[in-house]
mmCIF file of the C-alpha atoms, coordinates in Angstrom:
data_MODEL
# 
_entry.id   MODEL 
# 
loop_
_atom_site.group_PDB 
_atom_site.id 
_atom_site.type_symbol 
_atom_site.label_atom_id 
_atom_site.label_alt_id 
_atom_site.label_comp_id 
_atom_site.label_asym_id 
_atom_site.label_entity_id 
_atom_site.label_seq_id 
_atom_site.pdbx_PDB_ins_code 
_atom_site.Cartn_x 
_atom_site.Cartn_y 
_atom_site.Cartn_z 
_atom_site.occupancy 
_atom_site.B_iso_or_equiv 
_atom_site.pdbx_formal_charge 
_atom_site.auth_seq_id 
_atom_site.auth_comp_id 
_atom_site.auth_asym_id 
_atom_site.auth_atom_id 
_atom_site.pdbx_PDB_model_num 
ATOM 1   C CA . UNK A 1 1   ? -6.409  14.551 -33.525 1.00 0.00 ? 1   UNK A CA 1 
ATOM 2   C CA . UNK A 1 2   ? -2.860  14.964 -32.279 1.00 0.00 ? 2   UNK A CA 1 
ATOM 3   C CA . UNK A 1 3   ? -3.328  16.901 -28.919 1.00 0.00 ? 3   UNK A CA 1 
ATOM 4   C CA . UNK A 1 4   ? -5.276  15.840 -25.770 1.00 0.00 ? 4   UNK A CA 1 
ATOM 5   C CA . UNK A 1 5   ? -6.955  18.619 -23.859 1.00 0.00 ? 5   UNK A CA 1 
ATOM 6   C CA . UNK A 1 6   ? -7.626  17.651 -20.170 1.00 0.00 ? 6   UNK A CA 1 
ATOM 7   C CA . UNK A 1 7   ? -9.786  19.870 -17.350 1.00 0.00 ? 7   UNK A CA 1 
ATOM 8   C CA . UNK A 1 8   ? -6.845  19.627 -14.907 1.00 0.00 ? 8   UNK A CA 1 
ATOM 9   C CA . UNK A 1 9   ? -7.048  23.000 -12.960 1.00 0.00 ? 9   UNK A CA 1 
ATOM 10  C CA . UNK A 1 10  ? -4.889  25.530 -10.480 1.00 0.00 ? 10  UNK A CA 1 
ATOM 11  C CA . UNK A 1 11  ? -6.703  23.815 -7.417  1.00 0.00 ? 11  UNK A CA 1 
ATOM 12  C CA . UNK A 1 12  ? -5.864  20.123 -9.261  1.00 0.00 ? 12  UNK A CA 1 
ATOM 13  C CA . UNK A 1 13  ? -2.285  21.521 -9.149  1.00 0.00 ? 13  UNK A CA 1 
ATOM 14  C CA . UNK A 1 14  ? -2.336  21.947 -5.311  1.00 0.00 ? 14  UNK A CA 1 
ATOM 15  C CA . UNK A 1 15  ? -3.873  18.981 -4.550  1.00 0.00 ? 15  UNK A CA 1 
ATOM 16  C CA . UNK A 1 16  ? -1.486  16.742 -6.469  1.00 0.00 ? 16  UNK A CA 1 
ATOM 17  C CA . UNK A 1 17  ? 1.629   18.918 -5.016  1.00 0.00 ? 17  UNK A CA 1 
ATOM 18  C CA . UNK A 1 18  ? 0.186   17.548 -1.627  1.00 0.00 ? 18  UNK A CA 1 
ATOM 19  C CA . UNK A 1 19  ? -0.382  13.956 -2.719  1.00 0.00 ? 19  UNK A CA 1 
ATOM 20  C CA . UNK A 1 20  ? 3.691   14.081 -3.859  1.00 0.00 ? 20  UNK A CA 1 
ATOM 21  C CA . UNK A 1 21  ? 4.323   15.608 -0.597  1.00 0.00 ? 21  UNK A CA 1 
ATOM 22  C CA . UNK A 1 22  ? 2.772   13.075 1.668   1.00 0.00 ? 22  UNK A CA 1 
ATOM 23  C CA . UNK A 1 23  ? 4.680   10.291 -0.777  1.00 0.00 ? 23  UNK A CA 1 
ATOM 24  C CA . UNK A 1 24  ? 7.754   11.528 -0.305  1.00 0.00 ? 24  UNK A CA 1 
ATOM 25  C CA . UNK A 1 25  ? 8.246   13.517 -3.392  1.00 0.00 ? 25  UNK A CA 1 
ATOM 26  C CA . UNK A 1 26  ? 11.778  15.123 -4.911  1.00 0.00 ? 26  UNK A CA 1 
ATOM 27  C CA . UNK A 1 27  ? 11.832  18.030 -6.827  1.00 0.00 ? 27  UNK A CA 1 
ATOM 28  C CA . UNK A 1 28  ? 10.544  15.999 -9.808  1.00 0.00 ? 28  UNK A CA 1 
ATOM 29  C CA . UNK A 1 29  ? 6.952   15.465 -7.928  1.00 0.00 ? 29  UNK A CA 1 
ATOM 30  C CA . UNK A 1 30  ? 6.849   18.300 -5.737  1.00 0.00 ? 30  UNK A CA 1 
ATOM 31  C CA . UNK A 1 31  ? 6.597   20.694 -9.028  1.00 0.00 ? 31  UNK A CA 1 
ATOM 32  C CA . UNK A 1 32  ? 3.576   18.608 -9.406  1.00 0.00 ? 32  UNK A CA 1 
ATOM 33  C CA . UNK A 1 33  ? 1.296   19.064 -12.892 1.00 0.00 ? 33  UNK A CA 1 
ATOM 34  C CA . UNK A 1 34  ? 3.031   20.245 -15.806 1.00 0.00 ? 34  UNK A CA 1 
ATOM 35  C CA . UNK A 1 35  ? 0.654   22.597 -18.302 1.00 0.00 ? 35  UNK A CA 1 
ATOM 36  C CA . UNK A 1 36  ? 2.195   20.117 -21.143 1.00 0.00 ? 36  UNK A CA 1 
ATOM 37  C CA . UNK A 1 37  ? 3.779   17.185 -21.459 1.00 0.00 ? 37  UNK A CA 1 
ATOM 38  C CA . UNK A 1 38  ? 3.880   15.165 -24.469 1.00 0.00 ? 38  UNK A CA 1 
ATOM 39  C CA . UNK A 1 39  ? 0.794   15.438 -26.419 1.00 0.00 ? 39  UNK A CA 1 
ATOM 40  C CA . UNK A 1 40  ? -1.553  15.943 -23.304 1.00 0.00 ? 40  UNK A CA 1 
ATOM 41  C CA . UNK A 1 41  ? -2.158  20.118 -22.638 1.00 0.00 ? 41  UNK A CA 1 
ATOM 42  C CA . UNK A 1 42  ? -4.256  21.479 -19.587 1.00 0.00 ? 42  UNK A CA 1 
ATOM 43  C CA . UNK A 1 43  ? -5.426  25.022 -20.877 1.00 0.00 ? 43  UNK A CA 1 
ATOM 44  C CA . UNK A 1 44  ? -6.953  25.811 -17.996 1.00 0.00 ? 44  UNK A CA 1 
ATOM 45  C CA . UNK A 1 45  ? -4.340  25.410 -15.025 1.00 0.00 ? 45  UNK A CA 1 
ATOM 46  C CA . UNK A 1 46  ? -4.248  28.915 -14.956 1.00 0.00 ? 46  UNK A CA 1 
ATOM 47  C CA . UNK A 1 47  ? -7.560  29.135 -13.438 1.00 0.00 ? 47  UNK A CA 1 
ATOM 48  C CA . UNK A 1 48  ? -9.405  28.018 -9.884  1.00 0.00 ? 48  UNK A CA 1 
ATOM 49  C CA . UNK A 1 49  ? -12.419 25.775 -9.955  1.00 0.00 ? 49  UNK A CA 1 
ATOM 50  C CA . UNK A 1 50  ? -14.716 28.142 -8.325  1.00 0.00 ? 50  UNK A CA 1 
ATOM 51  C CA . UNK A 1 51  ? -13.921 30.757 -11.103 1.00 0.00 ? 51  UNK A CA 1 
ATOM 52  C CA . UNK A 1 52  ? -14.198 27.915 -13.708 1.00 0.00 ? 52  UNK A CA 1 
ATOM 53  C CA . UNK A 1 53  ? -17.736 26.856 -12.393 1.00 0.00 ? 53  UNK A CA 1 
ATOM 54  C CA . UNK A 1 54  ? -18.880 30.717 -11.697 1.00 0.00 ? 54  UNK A CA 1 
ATOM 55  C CA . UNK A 1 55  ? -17.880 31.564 -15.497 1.00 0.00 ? 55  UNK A CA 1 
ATOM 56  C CA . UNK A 1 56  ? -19.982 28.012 -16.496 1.00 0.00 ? 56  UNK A CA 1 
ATOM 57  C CA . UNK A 1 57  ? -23.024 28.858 -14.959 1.00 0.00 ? 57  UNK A CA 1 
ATOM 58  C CA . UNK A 1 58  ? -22.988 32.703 -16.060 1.00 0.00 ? 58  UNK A CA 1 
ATOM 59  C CA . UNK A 1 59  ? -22.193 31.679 -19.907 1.00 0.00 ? 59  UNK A CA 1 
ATOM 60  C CA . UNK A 1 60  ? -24.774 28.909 -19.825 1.00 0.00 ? 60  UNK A CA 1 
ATOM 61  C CA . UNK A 1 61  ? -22.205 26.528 -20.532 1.00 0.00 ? 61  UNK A CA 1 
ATOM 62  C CA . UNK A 1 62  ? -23.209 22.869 -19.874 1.00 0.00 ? 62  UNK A CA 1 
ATOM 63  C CA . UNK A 1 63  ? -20.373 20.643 -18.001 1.00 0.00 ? 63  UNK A CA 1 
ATOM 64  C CA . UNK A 1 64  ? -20.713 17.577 -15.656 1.00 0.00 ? 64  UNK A CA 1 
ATOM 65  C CA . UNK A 1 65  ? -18.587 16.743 -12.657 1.00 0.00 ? 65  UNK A CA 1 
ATOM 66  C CA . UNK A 1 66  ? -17.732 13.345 -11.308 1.00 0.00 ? 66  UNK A CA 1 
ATOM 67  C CA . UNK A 1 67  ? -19.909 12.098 -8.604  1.00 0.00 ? 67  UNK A CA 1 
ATOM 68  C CA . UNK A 1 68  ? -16.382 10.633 -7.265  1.00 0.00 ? 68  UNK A CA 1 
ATOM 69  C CA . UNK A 1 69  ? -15.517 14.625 -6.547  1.00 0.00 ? 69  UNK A CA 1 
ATOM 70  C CA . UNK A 1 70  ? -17.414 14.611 -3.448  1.00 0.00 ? 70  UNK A CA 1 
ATOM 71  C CA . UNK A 1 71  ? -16.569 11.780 -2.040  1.00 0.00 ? 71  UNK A CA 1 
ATOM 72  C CA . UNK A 1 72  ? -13.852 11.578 1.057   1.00 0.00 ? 72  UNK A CA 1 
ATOM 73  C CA . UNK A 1 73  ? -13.211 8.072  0.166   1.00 0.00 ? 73  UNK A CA 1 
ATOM 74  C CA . UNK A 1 74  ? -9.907  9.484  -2.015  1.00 0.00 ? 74  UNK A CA 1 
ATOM 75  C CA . UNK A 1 75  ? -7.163  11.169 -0.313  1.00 0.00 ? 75  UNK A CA 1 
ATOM 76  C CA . UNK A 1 76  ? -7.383  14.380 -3.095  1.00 0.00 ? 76  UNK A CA 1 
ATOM 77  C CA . UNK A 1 77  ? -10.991 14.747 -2.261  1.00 0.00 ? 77  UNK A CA 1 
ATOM 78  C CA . UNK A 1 78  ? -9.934  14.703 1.715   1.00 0.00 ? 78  UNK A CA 1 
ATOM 79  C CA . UNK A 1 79  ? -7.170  17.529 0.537   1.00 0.00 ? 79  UNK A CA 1 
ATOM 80  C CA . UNK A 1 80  ? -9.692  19.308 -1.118  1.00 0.00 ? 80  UNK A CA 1 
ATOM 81  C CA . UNK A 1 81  ? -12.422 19.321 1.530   1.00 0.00 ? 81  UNK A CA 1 
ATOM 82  C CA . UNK A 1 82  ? -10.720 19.441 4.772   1.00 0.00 ? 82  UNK A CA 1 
ATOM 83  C CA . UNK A 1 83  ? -6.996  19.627 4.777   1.00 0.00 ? 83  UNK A CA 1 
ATOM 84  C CA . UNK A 1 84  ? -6.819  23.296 2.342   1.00 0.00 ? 84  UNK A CA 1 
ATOM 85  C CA . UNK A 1 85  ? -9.909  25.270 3.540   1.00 0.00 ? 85  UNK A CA 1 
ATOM 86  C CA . UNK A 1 86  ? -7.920  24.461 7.205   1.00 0.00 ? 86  UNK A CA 1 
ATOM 87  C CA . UNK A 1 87  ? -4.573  25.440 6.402   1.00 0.00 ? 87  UNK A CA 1 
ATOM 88  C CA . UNK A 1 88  ? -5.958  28.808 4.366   1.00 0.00 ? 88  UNK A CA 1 
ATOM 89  C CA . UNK A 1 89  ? -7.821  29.725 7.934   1.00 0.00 ? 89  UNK A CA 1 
ATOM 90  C CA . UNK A 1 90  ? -4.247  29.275 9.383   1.00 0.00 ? 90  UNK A CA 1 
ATOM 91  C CA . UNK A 1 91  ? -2.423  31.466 6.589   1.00 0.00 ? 91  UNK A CA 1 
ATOM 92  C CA . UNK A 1 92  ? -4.929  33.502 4.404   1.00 0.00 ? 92  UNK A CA 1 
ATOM 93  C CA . UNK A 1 93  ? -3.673  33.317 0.875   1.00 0.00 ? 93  UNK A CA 1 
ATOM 94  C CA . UNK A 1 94  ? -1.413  30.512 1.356   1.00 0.00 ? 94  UNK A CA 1 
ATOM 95  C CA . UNK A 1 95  ? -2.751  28.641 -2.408  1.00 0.00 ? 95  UNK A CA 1 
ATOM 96  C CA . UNK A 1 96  ? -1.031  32.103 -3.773  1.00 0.00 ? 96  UNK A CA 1 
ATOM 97  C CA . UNK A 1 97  ? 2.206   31.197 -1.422  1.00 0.00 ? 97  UNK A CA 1 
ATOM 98  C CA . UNK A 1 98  ? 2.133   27.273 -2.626  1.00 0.00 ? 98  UNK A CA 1 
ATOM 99  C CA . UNK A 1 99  ? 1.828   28.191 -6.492  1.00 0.00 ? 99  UNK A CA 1 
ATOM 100 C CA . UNK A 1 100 ? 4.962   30.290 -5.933  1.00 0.00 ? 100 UNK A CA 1 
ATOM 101 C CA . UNK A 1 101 ? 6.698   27.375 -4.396  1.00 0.00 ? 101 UNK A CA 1 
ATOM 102 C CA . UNK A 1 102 ? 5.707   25.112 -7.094  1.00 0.00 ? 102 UNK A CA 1 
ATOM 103 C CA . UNK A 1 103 ? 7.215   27.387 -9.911  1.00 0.00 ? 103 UNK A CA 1 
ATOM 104 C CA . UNK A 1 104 ? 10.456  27.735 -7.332  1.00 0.00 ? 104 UNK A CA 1 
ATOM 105 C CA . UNK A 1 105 ? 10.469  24.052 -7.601  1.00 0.00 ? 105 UNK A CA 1 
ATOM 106 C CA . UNK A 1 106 ? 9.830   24.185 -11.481 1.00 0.00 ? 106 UNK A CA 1 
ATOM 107 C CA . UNK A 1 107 ? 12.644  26.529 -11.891 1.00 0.00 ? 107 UNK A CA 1 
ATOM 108 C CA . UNK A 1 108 ? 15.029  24.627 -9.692  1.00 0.00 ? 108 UNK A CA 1 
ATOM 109 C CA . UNK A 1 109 ? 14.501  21.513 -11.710 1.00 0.00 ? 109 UNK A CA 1 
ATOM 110 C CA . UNK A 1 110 ? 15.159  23.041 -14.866 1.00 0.00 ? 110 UNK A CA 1 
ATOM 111 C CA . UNK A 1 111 ? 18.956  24.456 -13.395 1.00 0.00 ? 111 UNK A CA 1 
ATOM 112 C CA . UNK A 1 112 ? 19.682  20.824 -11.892 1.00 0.00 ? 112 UNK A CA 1 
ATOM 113 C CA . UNK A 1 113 ? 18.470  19.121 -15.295 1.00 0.00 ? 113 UNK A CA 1 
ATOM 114 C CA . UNK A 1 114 ? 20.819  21.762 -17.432 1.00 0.00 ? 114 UNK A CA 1 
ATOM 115 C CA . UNK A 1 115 ? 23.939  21.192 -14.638 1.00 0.00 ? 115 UNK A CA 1 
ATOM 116 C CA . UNK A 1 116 ? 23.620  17.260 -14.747 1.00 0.00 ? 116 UNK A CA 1 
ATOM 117 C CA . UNK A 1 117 ? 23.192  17.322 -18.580 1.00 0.00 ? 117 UNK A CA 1 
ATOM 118 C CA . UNK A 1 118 ? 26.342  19.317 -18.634 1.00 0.00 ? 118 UNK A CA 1 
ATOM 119 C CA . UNK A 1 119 ? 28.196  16.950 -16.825 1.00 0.00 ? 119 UNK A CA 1 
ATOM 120 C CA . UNK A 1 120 ? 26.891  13.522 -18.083 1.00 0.00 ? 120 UNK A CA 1 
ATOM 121 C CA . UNK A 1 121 ? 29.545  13.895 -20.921 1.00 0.00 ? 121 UNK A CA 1 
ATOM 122 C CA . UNK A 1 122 ? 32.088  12.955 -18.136 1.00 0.00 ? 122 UNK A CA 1 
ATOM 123 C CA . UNK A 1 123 ? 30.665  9.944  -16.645 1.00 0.00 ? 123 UNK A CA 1 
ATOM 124 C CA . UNK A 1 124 ? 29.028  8.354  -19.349 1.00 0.00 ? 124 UNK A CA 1 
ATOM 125 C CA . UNK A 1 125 ? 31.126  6.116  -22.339 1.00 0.00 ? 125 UNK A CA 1 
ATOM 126 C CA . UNK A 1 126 ? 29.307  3.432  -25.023 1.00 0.00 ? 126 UNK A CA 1 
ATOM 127 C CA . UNK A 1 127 ? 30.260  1.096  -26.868 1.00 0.00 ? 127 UNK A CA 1 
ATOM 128 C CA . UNK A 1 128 ? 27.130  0.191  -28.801 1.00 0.00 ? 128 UNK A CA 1 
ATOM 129 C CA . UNK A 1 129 ? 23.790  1.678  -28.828 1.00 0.00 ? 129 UNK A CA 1 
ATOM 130 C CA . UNK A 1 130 ? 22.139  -0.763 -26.637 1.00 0.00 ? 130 UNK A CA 1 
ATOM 131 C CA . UNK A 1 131 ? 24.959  -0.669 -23.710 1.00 0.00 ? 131 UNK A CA 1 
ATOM 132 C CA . UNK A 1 132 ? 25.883  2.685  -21.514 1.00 0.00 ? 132 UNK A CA 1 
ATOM 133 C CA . UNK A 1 133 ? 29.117  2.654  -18.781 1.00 0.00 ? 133 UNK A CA 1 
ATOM 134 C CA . UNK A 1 134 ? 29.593  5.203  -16.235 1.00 0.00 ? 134 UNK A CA 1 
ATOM 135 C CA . UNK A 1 135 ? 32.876  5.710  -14.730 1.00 0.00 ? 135 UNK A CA 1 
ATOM 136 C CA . UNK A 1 136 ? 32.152  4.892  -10.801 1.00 0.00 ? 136 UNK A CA 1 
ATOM 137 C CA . UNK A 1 137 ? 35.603  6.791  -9.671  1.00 0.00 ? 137 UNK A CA 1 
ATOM 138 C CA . UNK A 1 138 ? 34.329  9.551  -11.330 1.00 0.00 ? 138 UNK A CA 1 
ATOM 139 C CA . UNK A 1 139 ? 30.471  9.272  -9.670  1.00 0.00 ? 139 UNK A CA 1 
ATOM 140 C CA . UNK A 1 140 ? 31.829  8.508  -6.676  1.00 0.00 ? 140 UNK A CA 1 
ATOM 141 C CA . UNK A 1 141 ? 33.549  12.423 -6.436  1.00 0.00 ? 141 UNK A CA 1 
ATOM 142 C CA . UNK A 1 142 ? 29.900  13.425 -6.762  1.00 0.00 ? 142 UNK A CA 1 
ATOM 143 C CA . UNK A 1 143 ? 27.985  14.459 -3.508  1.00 0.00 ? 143 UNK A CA 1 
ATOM 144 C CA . UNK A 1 144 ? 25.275  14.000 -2.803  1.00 0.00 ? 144 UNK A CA 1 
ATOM 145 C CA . UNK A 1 145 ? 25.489  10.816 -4.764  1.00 0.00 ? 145 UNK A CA 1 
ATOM 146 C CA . UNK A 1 146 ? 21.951  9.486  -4.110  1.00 0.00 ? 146 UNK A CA 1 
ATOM 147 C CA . UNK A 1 147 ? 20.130  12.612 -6.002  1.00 0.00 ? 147 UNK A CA 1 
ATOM 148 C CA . UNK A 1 148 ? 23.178  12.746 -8.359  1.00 0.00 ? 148 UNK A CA 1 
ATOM 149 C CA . UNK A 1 149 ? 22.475  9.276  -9.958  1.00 0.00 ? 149 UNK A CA 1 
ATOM 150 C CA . UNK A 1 150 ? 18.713  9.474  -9.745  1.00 0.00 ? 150 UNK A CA 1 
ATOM 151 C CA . UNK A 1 151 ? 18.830  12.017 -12.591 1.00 0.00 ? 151 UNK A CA 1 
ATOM 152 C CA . UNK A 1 152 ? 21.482  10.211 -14.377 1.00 0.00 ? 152 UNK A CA 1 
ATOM 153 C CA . UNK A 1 153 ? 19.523  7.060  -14.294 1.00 0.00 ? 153 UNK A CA 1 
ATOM 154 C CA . UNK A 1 154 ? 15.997  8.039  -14.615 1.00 0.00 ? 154 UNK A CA 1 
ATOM 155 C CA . UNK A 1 155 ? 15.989  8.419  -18.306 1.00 0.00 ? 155 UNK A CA 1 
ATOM 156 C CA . UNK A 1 156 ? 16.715  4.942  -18.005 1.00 0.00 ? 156 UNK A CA 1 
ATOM 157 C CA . UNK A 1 157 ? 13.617  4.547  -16.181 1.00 0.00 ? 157 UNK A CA 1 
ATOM 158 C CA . UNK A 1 158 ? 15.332  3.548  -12.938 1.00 0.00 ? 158 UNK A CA 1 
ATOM 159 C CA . UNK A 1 159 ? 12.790  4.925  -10.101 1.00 0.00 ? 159 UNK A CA 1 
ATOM 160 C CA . UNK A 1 160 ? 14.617  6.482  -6.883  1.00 0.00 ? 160 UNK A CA 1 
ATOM 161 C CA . UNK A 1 161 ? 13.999  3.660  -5.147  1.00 0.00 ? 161 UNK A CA 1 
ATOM 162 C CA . UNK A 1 162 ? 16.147  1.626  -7.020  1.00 0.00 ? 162 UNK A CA 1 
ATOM 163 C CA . UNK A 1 163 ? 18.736  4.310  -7.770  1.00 0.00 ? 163 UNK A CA 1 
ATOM 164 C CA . UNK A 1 164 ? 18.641  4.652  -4.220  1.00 0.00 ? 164 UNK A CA 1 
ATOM 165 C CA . UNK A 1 165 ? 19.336  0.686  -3.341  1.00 0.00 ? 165 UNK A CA 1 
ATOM 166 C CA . UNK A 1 166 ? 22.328  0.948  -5.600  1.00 0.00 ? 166 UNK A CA 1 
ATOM 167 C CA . UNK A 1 167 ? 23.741  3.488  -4.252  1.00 0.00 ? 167 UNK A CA 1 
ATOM 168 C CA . UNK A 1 168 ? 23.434  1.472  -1.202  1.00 0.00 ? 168 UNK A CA 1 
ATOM 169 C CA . UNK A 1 169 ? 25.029  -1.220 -2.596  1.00 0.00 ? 169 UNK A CA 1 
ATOM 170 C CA . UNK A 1 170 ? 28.072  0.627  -3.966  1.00 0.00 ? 170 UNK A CA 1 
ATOM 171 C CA . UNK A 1 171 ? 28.606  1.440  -0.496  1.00 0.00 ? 171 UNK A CA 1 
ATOM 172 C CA . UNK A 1 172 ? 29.361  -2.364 -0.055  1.00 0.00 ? 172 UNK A CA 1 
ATOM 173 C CA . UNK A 1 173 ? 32.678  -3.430 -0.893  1.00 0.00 ? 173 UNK A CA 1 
ATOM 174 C CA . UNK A 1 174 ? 31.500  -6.662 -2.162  1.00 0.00 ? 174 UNK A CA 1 
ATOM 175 C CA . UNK A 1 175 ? 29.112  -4.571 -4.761  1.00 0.00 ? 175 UNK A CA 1 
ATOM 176 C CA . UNK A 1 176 ? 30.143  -6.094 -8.025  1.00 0.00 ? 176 UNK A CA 1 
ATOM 177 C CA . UNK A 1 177 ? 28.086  -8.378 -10.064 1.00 0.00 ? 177 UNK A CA 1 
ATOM 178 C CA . UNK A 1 178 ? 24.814  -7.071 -8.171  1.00 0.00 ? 178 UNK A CA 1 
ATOM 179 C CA . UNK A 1 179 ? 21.924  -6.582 -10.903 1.00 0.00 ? 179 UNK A CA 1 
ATOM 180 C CA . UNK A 1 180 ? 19.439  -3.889 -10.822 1.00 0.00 ? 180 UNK A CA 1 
ATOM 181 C CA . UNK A 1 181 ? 16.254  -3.802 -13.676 1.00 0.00 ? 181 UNK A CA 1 
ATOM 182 C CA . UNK A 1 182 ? 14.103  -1.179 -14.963 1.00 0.00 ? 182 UNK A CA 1 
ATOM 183 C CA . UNK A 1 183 ? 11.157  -1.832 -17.374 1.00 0.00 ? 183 UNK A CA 1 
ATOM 184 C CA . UNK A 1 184 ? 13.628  -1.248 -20.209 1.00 0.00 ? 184 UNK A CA 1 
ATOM 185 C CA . UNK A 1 185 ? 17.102  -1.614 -19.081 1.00 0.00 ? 185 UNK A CA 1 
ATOM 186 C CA . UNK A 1 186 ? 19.248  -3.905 -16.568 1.00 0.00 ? 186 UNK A CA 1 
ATOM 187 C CA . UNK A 1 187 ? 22.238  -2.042 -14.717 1.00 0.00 ? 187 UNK A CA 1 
ATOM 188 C CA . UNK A 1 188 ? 25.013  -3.837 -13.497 1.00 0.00 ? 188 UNK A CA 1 
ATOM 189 C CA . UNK A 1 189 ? 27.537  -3.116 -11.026 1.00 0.00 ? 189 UNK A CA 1 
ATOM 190 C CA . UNK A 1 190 ? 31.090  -3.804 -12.353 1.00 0.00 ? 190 UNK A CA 1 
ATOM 191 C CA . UNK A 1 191 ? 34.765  -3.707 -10.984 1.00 0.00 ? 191 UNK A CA 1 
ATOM 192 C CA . UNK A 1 192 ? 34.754  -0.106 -12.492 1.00 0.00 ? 192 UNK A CA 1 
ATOM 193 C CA . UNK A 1 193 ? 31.829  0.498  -14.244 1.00 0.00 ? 193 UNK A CA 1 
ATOM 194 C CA . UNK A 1 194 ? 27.847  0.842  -14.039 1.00 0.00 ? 194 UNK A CA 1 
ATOM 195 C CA . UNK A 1 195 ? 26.532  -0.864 -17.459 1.00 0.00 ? 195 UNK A CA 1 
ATOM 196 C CA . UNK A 1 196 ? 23.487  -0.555 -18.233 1.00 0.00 ? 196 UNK A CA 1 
ATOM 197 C CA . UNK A 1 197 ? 22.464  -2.742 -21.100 1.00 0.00 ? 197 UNK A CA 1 
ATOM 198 C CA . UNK A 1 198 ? 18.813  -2.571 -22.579 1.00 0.00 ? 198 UNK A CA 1 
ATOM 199 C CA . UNK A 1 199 ? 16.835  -6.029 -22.144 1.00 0.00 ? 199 UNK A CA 1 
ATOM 200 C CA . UNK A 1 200 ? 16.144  -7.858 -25.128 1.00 0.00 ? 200 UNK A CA 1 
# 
C-alpha cells in the first residue's frame, strides 16, 4: 500500500492548534493538521469525535480507543478535558469560530508561500547543485526580516530558531564567518553572501 489512513479528527485539529499556540507557533503551526501531507491522509477531519463514536455505536462498528485518551497526564488530554469544554461555556460555538481561524491561517500561508516563491528568484544565485547564495543587500531591504528568511530557509530545514539567531547575528557587524547547521545543510555568513552548502 501507498497511502496511510490515520483517525486524526476535527476535535484532534483543535487540540493540536492549541498545543502550537502555547509553543509559540507561526502561521506554519497555528494552521495546525493538514487533511494530507505526503502519503499520510486523515479522511475523517471533517468530523467531531462525539459524532464519530455516536455513528460507531449505531452501525455496530467495532473500534478501540487508547487508554492514554483519558488520562490528564498529556497536555492534549488536559485541552481536551478541561481547557475547551471551559472556554465553549465562555463563548458558545467558539470550536465553529477556531476552525474558521485555522482555514484563515491556512489561506494566509498559502498567499505568503506564493509571494516569497515569487521573489526568491531575486535573492537566491548557485553555482553548483550542492551550494545556494543569497544576496544579503538585497535581504536586508526586506522587513520584517526575521519571518522573511524563515520561509526562505526552511526548505533548507533551518528551524526559526536558528533562522532567528542569524538574523541576530547579521545584526552584528562582526557577522562574517559565523556558521549555522541544519540536519542537511550548513549556512554561512559571508562578506556579501549567505551560502548554504549541503553537508557531505
Amino acid at each position: 500500500y501507498s497511502i496511510i489512513a490515520v483517525a486524526h479528527n476535527d476535535d484532534d485539529k483543535i487540540e493540536t492548534f492549541f498545543i502550537n499556540l502555547f509553543r509559540g507557533a507561526g502561521v506554519k503551526g497555528l494552521k495546525s493538521i493538514p487533511v494530507k501531507r505526503q502519503n499520510i491522509i486523515r479522511p475523517l477531519m471533517f468530523a467531531k469525535r462525539a459524532h464519530i463514536e455516536k455513528y460507531a455505536k449505531e452501525h455496530n462498528l467495532v473500534f478501540r480507543e487508547d487508554s492514554s485518551n483519558k488520562s490528564d497526564d498529556y497536555l492534549r488530554n488536559k485541552i481536551r478535558h478541561h481547557l475547551i469544554p471551559v472556554i465553549e461555556e465562555i463563548y458558545p460555538g467558539s470550536e465553529n469560530a477556531i476552525n474558521k481561524s485555522i482555514d484563515n491561517l491556512r489561506d494566509s500561508d498559502l498567499l505568503m508561500r506564493s509571494i516569497i516563491n515569487e521573489k526568491k528568484q531575486q535573492f537566491f544565485s548557485s553555482n553548483t547543485g550542492e551550494k545556494v547564495k543569497i544576496d544579503l543587500k538585497e535581504l536586508q531591504k526586506l522587513s520584517p526580516i526575521r519571518i522573511w528568511l524563515y520561509y526562505l530557509l526552511n526548505k533548507f530545514g533551518f528551524t526559526r530558531k536558528i533562522t532567528d539567531a542569524v538574523c541576530l547575528s547579521l545584526e552584528n557587524e562582526n557577522s562574517t564567518g559565523h556558521k549555522f547547521s541544519s540536519f542537511k545543510y550548513e549556512l554561512l555568513i559571508d562578506r556579501d553572501y549567505l551560502i548554504i552548502r549541503k553537508i557531505t
